[in-house]
Amino acid sequence: MTIRPWRFEDILALSELEKQCFSTDLWSYRVFASCYENGAFSGFVATEDDEIVGFGGITVAVDTADIENVFVSEQYRRGGTGTKLIEELKKCAAEKGAEKIFLEVRVSNAPAMAMYLKCGFKGCYARTRYYSDGEDCLVMKYSLK
């Protein structure tokens, strides 16, 4: 398993992989491209035998970072890929001067919440009807300082 910075040519594969991982609130190809052009955004892919099996993206602004998106191919879940991506995002945020990292996770996504807790994130509060299908999210925070 290798974690590397994403490249523009990864966007189509990432868009297709995200469709396999989620059924709602997907990023469009245009959103991926826009993020790629945003200097505050950093993305990383997990690869196995040159195949992209996961993605994590983070935006850092001054002392705060937001994990924008994390997904892992189903056959690589619960094998440490997501944790490796989160650790890379935390490292990136620290290098860019962030003191805290936030993320949102669906309240129904217990496996992701468990991974975030394992990575040191703590629940802060819920946002009701946050997602387009009306599901709530839990906002989680990690302190780098």
PDB file of C-alpha atoms in Angstrom:
ATOM      1  CA  MET A   1       0.000   0.000   0.000  1.00  0.00           C
ATOM      2  CA  THR A   2       1.366   3.385  -1.027  1.00  0.00           C
ATOM      3  CA  ILE A   3       0.033   6.826  -0.086  1.00  0.00           C
ATOM      4  CA  ARG A   4       0.980   9.599  -2.501  1.00  0.00           C
ATOM      5  CA  PRO A   5      -0.210  13.092  -3.431  1.00  0.00           C
ATOM      6  CA  TRP A   6      -2.954  12.988  -6.009  1.00  0.00           C
ATOM      7  CA  ARG A   7      -2.415  14.037  -9.601  1.00  0.00           C
ATOM      8  CA  PHE A   8      -4.815  15.667 -12.022  1.00  0.00           C
ATOM      9  CA  GLU A   9      -4.931  12.492 -14.100  1.00  0.00           C
ATOM     10  CA  ASP A  10      -6.303  10.636 -11.027  1.00  0.00           C
ATOM     11  CA  ILE A  11      -9.566  12.587 -11.071  1.00  0.00           C
ATOM     12  CA  LEU A  12     -11.555  10.323 -13.389  1.00  0.00           C
ATOM     13  CA  ALA A  13     -10.578   7.191 -11.427  1.00  0.00           C
ATOM     14  CA  LEU A  14     -11.400   8.966  -8.152  1.00  0.00           C
ATOM     15  CA  SER A  15     -14.799  10.027  -9.431  1.00  0.00           C
ATOM     16  CA  GLU A  16     -15.579   6.434 -10.414  1.00  0.00           C
ATOM     17  CA  LEU A  17     -14.306   4.998  -7.116  1.00  0.00           C
ATOM     18  CA  GLU A  18     -16.373   7.471  -5.107  1.00  0.00           C
ATOM     19  CA  LYS A  19     -19.508   6.294  -6.950  1.00  0.00           C
ATOM     20  CA  GLN A  20     -18.740   2.760  -5.744  1.00  0.00           C
ATOM     21  CA  CYS A  21     -18.325   3.973  -2.150  1.00  0.00           C
ATOM     22  CA  PHE A  22     -21.257   6.381  -1.742  1.00  0.00           C
ATOM     23  CA  SER A  23     -24.757   6.666  -3.152  1.00  0.00           C
ATOM     24  CA  THR A  24     -25.498  10.322  -2.308  1.00  0.00           C
ATOM     25  CA  ASP A  25     -23.668  13.630  -2.010  1.00  0.00           C
ATOM     26  CA  LEU A  26     -21.035  12.636  -4.549  1.00  0.00           C
ATOM     27  CA  TRP A  27     -18.413  15.031  -5.793  1.00  0.00           C
ATOM     28  CA  SER A  28     -18.678  15.675  -9.511  1.00  0.00           C
ATOM     29  CA  TYR A  29     -15.684  15.533 -11.814  1.00  0.00           C
ATOM     30  CA  ARG A  30     -15.862  19.338 -11.777  1.00  0.00           C
ATOM     31  CA  VAL A  31     -15.643  19.455  -7.962  1.00  0.00           C
ATOM     32  CA  PHE A  32     -12.553  17.240  -8.007  1.00  0.00           C
ATOM     33  CA  ALA A  33     -10.992  19.488 -10.666  1.00  0.00           C
ATOM     34  CA  SER A  34     -11.872  22.620  -8.692  1.00  0.00           C
ATOM     35  CA  CYS A  35     -10.272  21.166  -5.562  1.00  0.00           C
ATOM     36  CA  TYR A  36      -7.165  20.266  -7.542  1.00  0.00           C
ATOM     37  CA  GLU A  37      -6.810  23.900  -8.604  1.00  0.00           C
ATOM     38  CA  ASN A  38      -7.370  25.209  -5.054  1.00  0.00           C
ATOM     39  CA  GLY A  39      -4.025  25.935  -3.382  1.00  0.00           C
ATOM     40  CA  ALA A  40      -5.498  25.435   0.097  1.00  0.00           C
ATOM     41  CA  PHE A  41      -6.621  21.878  -0.759  1.00  0.00           C
ATOM     42  CA  SER A  42      -4.370  18.824  -0.596  1.00  0.00           C
ATOM     43  CA  GLY A  43      -5.379  15.373  -1.769  1.00  0.00           C
ATOM     44  CA  PHE A  44      -3.792  11.969  -1.318  1.00  0.00           C
ATOM     45  CA  VAL A  45      -4.488   8.621  -2.917  1.00  0.00           C
ATOM     46  CA  ALA A  46      -3.879   5.141  -1.599  1.00  0.00           C
ATOM     47  CA  THR A  47      -2.661   2.769  -4.284  1.00  0.00           C
ATOM     48  CA  GLU A  48      -2.162  -0.971  -4.458  1.00  0.00           C
ATOM     49  CA  ASP A  49      -0.306  -2.287  -7.511  1.00  0.00           C
ATOM     50  CA  ASP A  50      -0.806   1.116  -9.200  1.00  0.00           C
ATOM     51  CA  GLU A  51      -4.594   0.914  -8.714  1.00  0.00           C
ATOM     52  CA  ILE A  52      -6.233   3.720  -6.723  1.00  0.00           C
ATOM     53  CA  VAL A  53      -8.052   2.159  -3.769  1.00  0.00           C
ATOM     54  CA  GLY A  54      -8.656   5.219  -1.579  1.00  0.00           C
ATOM     55  CA  PHE A  55      -8.648   8.992  -1.356  1.00  0.00           C
ATOM     56  CA  GLY A  56      -8.451  11.673   1.306  1.00  0.00           C
ATOM     57  CA  GLY A  57      -8.647  15.421   0.873  1.00  0.00           C
ATOM     58  CA  ILE A  58      -8.141  18.315   3.266  1.00  0.00           C
ATOM     59  CA  THR A  59      -8.406  22.099   3.114  1.00  0.00           C
ATOM     60  CA  VAL A  60      -6.152  24.150   5.392  1.00  0.00           C
ATOM     61  CA  ALA A  61      -6.905  27.815   6.088  1.00  0.00           C
ATOM     62  CA  VAL A  62      -4.717  29.591   8.644  1.00  0.00           C
ATOM     63  CA  ASP A  63      -4.882  27.449  11.822  1.00  0.00           C
ATOM     64  CA  THR A  64      -7.903  25.294  10.922  1.00  0.00           C
ATOM     65  CA  ALA A  65      -8.188  22.331   8.578  1.00  0.00           C
ATOM     66  CA  ASP A  66     -11.259  20.543   7.259  1.00  0.00           C
ATOM     67  CA  ILE A  67     -11.161  16.987   6.008  1.00  0.00           C
ATOM     68  CA  GLU A  68     -13.399  17.301   2.973  1.00  0.00           C
ATOM     69  CA  ASN A  69     -13.622  13.747   1.702  1.00  0.00           C
ATOM     70  CA  VAL A  70     -12.334  10.266   2.546  1.00  0.00           C
ATOM     71  CA  PHE A  71     -13.277   7.043   0.822  1.00  0.00           C
ATOM     72  CA  VAL A  72     -11.784   3.588   0.422  1.00  0.00           C
ATOM     73  CA  SER A  73     -12.678   0.787  -1.975  1.00  0.00           C
ATOM     74  CA  GLU A  74     -14.848  -1.807  -0.243  1.00  0.00           C
ATOM     75  CA  GLN A  75     -12.278  -4.615  -0.493  1.00  0.00           C
ATOM     76  CA  TYR A  76      -9.673  -2.443   1.296  1.00  0.00           C
ATOM     77  CA  ARG A  77     -11.870  -1.285   4.181  1.00  0.00           C
ATOM     78  CA  ARG A  78     -10.964  -2.348   7.713  1.00  0.00           C
ATOM     79  CA  GLY A  79      -7.416  -3.065   6.590  1.00  0.00           C
ATOM     80  CA  GLY A  80      -5.772   0.200   7.627  1.00  0.00           C
ATOM     81  CA  THR A  81      -6.070   2.113   4.344  1.00  0.00           C
ATOM     82  CA  GLY A  82      -8.429   4.751   5.768  1.00  0.00           C
ATOM     83  CA  THR A  83      -6.241   5.162   8.846  1.00  0.00           C
ATOM     84  CA  LYS A  84      -3.151   5.671   6.669  1.00  0.00           C
ATOM     85  CA  LEU A  85      -4.981   8.325   4.655  1.00  0.00           C
ATOM     86  CA  ILE A  86      -6.149  10.111   7.827  1.00  0.00           C
ATOM     87  CA  GLU A  87      -2.611  10.074   9.237  1.00  0.00           C
ATOM     88  CA  GLU A  88      -1.322  11.598   5.979  1.00  0.00           C
ATOM     89  CA  LEU A  89      -4.014  14.308   6.154  1.00  0.00           C
ATOM     90  CA  LYS A  90      -3.076  15.066   9.778  1.00  0.00           C
ATOM     91  CA  LYS A  91       0.597  15.334   8.805  1.00  0.00           C
ATOM     92  CA  CYS A  92      -0.276  17.670   5.921  1.00  0.00           C
ATOM     93  CA  ALA A  93      -2.383  19.894   8.183  1.00  0.00           C
ATOM     94  CA  ALA A  94       0.409  20.117  10.756  1.00  0.00           C
ATOM     95  CA  GLU A  95       2.972  21.019   8.083  1.00  0.00           C
ATOM     96  CA  LYS A  96       0.696  23.832   6.868  1.00  0.00           C
ATOM     97  CA  GLY A  97       0.311  25.251  10.381  1.00  0.00           C
ATOM     98  CA  ALA A  98      -3.131  23.997  11.368  1.00  0.00           C
ATOM     99  CA  GLU A  99      -3.857  23.599  15.064  1.00  0.00           C
ATOM    100  CA  LYS A 100      -7.162  21.762  14.716  1.00  0.00           C
ATOM    101  CA  ILE A 101      -8.853  19.547  12.152  1.00  0.00           C
ATOM    102  CA  PHE A 102     -12.600  19.143  11.672  1.00  0.00           C
ATOM    103  CA  LEU A 103     -14.646  16.643   9.687  1.00  0.00           C
ATOM    104  CA  GLU A 104     -18.283  15.664   9.236  1.00  0.00           C
ATOM    105  CA  VAL A 105     -19.469  12.063   9.212  1.00  0.00           C
ATOM    106  CA  ARG A 106     -22.934  10.581   8.680  1.00  0.00           C
ATOM    107  CA  VAL A 107     -24.459   9.464  11.968  1.00  0.00           C
ATOM    108  CA  SER A 108     -25.245   6.103  10.311  1.00  0.00           C
ATOM    109  CA  ASN A 109     -21.602   5.509   9.343  1.00  0.00           C
ATOM    110  CA  ALA A 110     -20.444   3.677  12.477  1.00  0.00           C
ATOM    111  CA  PRO A 111     -17.342   2.127  10.830  1.00  0.00           C
ATOM    112  CA  ALA A 112     -16.051   5.560   9.779  1.00  0.00           C
ATOM    113  CA  MET A 113     -16.785   7.043  13.209  1.00  0.00           C
ATOM    114  CA  ALA A 114     -14.880   4.172  14.833  1.00  0.00           C
ATOM    115  CA  MET A 115     -11.899   4.825  12.565  1.00  0.00           C
ATOM    116  CA  TYR A 116     -11.946   8.562  13.309  1.00  0.00           C
ATOM    117  CA  LEU A 117     -12.114   7.859  17.058  1.00  0.00           C
ATOM    118  CA  LYS A 118      -9.185   5.445  16.691  1.00  0.00           C
ATOM    119  CA  CYS A 119      -7.275   8.246  14.916  1.00  0.00           C
ATOM    120  CA  GLY A 120      -7.842  10.594  17.865  1.00  0.00           C
ATOM    121  CA  PHE A 121     -10.874  12.574  16.727  1.00  0.00           C
ATOM    122  CA  LYS A 122     -13.568  13.458  19.244  1.00  0.00           C
ATOM    123  CA  GLY A 123     -17.237  14.217  18.626  1.00  0.00           C
ATOM    124  CA  CYS A 124     -18.178  17.897  19.026  1.00  0.00           C
ATOM    125  CA  TYR A 125     -21.811  18.305  18.001  1.00  0.00           C
ATOM    126  CA  ALA A 126     -24.395  17.170  15.463  1.00  0.00           C
ATOM    127  CA  ARG A 127     -25.780  19.059  12.493  1.00  0.00           C
ATOM    128  CA  THR A 128     -29.363  18.100  11.836  1.00  0.00           C
ATOM    129  CA  ARG A 129     -30.476  17.281   8.294  1.00  0.00           C
ATOM    130  CA  TYR A 130     -26.969  18.082   7.008  1.00  0.00           C
ATOM    131  CA  TYR A 131     -26.944  15.759   4.014  1.00  0.00           C
ATOM    132  CA  SER A 132     -29.150  16.032   0.933  1.00  0.00           C
ATOM    133  CA  ASP A 133     -31.165  12.978   2.016  1.00  0.00           C
ATOM    134  CA  GLY A 134     -31.913  14.595   5.396  1.00  0.00           C
ATOM    135  CA  GLU A 135     -29.477  12.546   7.466  1.00  0.00           C
ATOM    136  CA  ASP A 136     -27.676  14.216  10.363  1.00  0.00           C
ATOM    137  CA  CYS A 137     -23.914  14.435  10.649  1.00  0.00           C
ATOM    138  CA  LEU A 138     -21.569  14.358  13.590  1.00  0.00           C
ATOM    139  CA  VAL A 139     -18.856  17.018  13.572  1.00  0.00           C
ATOM    140  CA  MET A 140     -15.574  15.664  14.902  1.00  0.00           C
ATOM    141  CA  LYS A 141     -12.382  17.468  15.885  1.00  0.00           C
ATOM    142  CA  TYR A 142      -8.726  16.584  16.246  1.00  0.00           C
ATOM    143  CA  SER A 143      -6.309  18.917  18.064  1.00  0.00           C
ATOM    144  CA  LEU A 144      -2.789  19.108  16.681  1.00  0.00           C
ATOM    145  CA  LYS A 145      -1.515  21.297  19.546  1.00  0.00           C
TER     146      LYS A 145
END
